[in-house]
mmCIF file of C-alpha atoms in Angstrom:
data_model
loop_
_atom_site.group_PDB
_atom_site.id
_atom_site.type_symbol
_atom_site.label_atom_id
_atom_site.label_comp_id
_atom_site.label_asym_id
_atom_site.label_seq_id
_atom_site.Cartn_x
_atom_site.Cartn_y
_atom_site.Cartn_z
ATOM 1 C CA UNK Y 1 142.745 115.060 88.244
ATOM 2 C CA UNK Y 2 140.132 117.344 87.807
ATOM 3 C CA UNK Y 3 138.348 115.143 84.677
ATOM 4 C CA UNK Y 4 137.971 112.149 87.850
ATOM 5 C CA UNK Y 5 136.764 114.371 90.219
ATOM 6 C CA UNK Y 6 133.961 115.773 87.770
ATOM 7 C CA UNK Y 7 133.738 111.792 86.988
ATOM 8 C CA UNK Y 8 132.948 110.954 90.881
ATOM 9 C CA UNK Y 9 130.519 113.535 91.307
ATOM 10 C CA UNK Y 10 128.761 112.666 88.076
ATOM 11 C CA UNK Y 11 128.276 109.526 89.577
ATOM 12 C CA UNK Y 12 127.858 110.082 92.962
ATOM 13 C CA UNK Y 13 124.956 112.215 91.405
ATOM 14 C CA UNK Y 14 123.110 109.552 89.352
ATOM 15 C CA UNK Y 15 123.384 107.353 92.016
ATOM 16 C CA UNK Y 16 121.358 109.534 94.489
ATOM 17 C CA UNK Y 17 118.967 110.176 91.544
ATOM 18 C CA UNK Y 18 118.426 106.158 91.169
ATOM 19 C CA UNK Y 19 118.016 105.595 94.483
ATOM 20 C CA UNK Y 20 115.158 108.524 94.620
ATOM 21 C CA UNK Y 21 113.356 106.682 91.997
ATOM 22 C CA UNK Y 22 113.276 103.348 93.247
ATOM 23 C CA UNK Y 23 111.831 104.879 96.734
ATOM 24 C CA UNK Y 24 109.055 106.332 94.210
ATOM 25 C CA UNK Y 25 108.654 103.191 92.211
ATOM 26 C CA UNK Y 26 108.369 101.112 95.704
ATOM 27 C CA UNK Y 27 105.950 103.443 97.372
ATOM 28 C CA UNK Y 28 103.564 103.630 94.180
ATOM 29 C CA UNK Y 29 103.820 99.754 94.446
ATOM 30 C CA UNK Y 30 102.612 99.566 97.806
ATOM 31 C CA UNK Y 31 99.825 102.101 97.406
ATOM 32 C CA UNK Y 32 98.527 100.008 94.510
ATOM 33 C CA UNK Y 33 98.718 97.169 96.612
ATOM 34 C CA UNK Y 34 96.943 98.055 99.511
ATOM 35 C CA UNK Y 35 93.793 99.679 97.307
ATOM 36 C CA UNK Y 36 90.618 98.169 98.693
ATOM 37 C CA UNK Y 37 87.099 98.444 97.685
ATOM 38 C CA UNK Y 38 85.842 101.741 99.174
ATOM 39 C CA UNK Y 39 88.848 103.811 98.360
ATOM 40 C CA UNK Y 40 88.675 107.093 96.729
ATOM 41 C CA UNK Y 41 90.817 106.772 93.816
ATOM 42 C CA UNK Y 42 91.501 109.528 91.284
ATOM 43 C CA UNK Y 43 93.130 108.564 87.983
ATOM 44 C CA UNK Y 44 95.613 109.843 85.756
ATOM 45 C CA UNK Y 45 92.970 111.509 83.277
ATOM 46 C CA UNK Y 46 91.085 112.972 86.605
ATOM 47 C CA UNK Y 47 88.573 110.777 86.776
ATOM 48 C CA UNK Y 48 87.246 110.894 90.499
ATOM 49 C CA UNK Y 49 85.377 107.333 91.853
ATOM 50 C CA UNK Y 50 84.942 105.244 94.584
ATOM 51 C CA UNK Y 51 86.696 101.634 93.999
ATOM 52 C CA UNK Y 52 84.105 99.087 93.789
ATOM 53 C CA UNK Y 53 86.529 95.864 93.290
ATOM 54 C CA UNK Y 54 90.669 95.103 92.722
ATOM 55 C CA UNK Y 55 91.526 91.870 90.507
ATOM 56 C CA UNK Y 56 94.830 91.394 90.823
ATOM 57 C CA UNK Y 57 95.028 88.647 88.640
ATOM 58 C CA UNK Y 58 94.151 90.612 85.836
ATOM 59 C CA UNK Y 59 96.025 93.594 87.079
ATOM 60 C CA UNK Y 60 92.474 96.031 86.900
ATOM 61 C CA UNK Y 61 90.158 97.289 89.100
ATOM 62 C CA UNK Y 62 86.633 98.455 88.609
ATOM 63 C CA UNK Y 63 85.886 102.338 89.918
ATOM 64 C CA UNK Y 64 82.483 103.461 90.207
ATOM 65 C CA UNK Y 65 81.925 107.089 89.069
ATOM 66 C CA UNK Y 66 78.504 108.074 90.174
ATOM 67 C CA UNK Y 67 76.694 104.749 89.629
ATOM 68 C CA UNK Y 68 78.880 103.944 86.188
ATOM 69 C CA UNK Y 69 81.340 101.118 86.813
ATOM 70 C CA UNK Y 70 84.539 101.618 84.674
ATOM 71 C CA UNK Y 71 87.350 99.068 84.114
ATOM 72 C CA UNK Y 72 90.920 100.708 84.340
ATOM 73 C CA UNK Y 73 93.876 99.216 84.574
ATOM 74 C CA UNK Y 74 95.609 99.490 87.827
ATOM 75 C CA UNK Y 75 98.831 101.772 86.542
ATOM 76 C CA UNK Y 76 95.688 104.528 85.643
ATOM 77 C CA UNK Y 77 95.643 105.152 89.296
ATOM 78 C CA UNK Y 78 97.171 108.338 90.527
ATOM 79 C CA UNK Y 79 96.243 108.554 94.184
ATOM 80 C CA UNK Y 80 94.591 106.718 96.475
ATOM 81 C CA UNK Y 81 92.953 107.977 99.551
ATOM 82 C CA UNK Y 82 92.612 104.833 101.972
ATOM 83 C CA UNK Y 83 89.072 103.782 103.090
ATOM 84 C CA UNK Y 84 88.747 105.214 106.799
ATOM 85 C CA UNK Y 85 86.751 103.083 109.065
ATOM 86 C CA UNK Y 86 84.106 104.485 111.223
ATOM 87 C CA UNK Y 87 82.251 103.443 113.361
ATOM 88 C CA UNK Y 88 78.268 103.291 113.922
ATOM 89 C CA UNK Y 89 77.618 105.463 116.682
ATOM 90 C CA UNK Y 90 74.826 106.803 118.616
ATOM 91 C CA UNK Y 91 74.843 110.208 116.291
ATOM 92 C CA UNK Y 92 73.744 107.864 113.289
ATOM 93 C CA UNK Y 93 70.767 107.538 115.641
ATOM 94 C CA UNK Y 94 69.858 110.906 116.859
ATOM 95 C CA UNK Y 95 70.618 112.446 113.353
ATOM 96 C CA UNK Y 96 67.727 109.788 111.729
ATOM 97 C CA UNK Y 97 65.662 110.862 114.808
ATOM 98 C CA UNK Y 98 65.682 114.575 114.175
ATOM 99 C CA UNK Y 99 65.314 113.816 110.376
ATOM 100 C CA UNK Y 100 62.036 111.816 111.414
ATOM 101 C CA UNK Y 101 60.775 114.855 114.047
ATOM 102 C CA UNK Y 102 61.225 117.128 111.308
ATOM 103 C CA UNK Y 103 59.326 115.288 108.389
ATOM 104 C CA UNK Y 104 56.553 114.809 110.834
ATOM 105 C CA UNK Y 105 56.507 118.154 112.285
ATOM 106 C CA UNK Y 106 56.345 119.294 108.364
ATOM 107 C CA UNK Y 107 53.453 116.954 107.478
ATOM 108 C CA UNK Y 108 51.549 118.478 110.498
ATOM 109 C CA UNK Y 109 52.308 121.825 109.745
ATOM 110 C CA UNK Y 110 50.981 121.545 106.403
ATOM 111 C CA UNK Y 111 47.563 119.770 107.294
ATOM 112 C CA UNK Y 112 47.274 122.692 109.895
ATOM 113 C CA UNK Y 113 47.918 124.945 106.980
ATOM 114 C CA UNK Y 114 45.241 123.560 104.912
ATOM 115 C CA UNK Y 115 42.929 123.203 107.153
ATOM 116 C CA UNK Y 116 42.972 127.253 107.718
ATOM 117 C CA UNK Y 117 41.371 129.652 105.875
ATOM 118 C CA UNK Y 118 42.766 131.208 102.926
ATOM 119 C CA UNK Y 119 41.981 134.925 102.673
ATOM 120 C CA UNK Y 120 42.433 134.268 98.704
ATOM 121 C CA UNK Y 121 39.589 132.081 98.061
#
């Protein structure tokens, strides 16, 4: 009696343990399959990149690491970290404005500077 009890929980046990993996196994799927250019990807040797393109044909994708473009195959992914959308706004606009005062505040303030006399020369 007790030999089929230790039997049922031994099962009851691998079964929960199977069913945990296939939850893994299916979410990893569905993260692969939702990468899109843009992503941050990181893969399974660290490598940190932004995901220039997916062919899923070929089952690769191509991640650009600071302006090199590396072919890995799509299991070398570890996480993905979707591409958030955002949108243009008017702060794009009044950060490129203040970026423009300032570089034209700085050219004037160094003709002004020049201009002056040095007490060095």
């Amino acid at each position: 009696m007790q030999f089929v009890i230790l039997i049922i929980l031994f099962g009851g046990m691998m079964w929960f343990m199977q069913r945990n993996q296939k939850k893994a196994a299916a979410q990893r799927q569905e993260q692969l399959d939702n990468m899109q250019p843009g992503s941050e990807i990181v893969t399974i040797g660290g490598l940190h990149g932004i995901l220039a393109s997916v062919d899923k044909t070929k089952g690769t994708i191509e991640l650009d690491a600071e302006g090199v473009i590396l072919t890995l195959d799509r299991a070398a992914v570890k996480t993905v970290k979707p591409v958030v959308a955002t949108e243009a706004t008017d702060e794009t606009e009044t950060i490129d404005s203040v970026i423009a005062d300032a570089k034209t505040e700085a050219i004037a303030s160094s003709e002004t500077a020049d201009k002056q006399d040095s007490p060095f020369e």
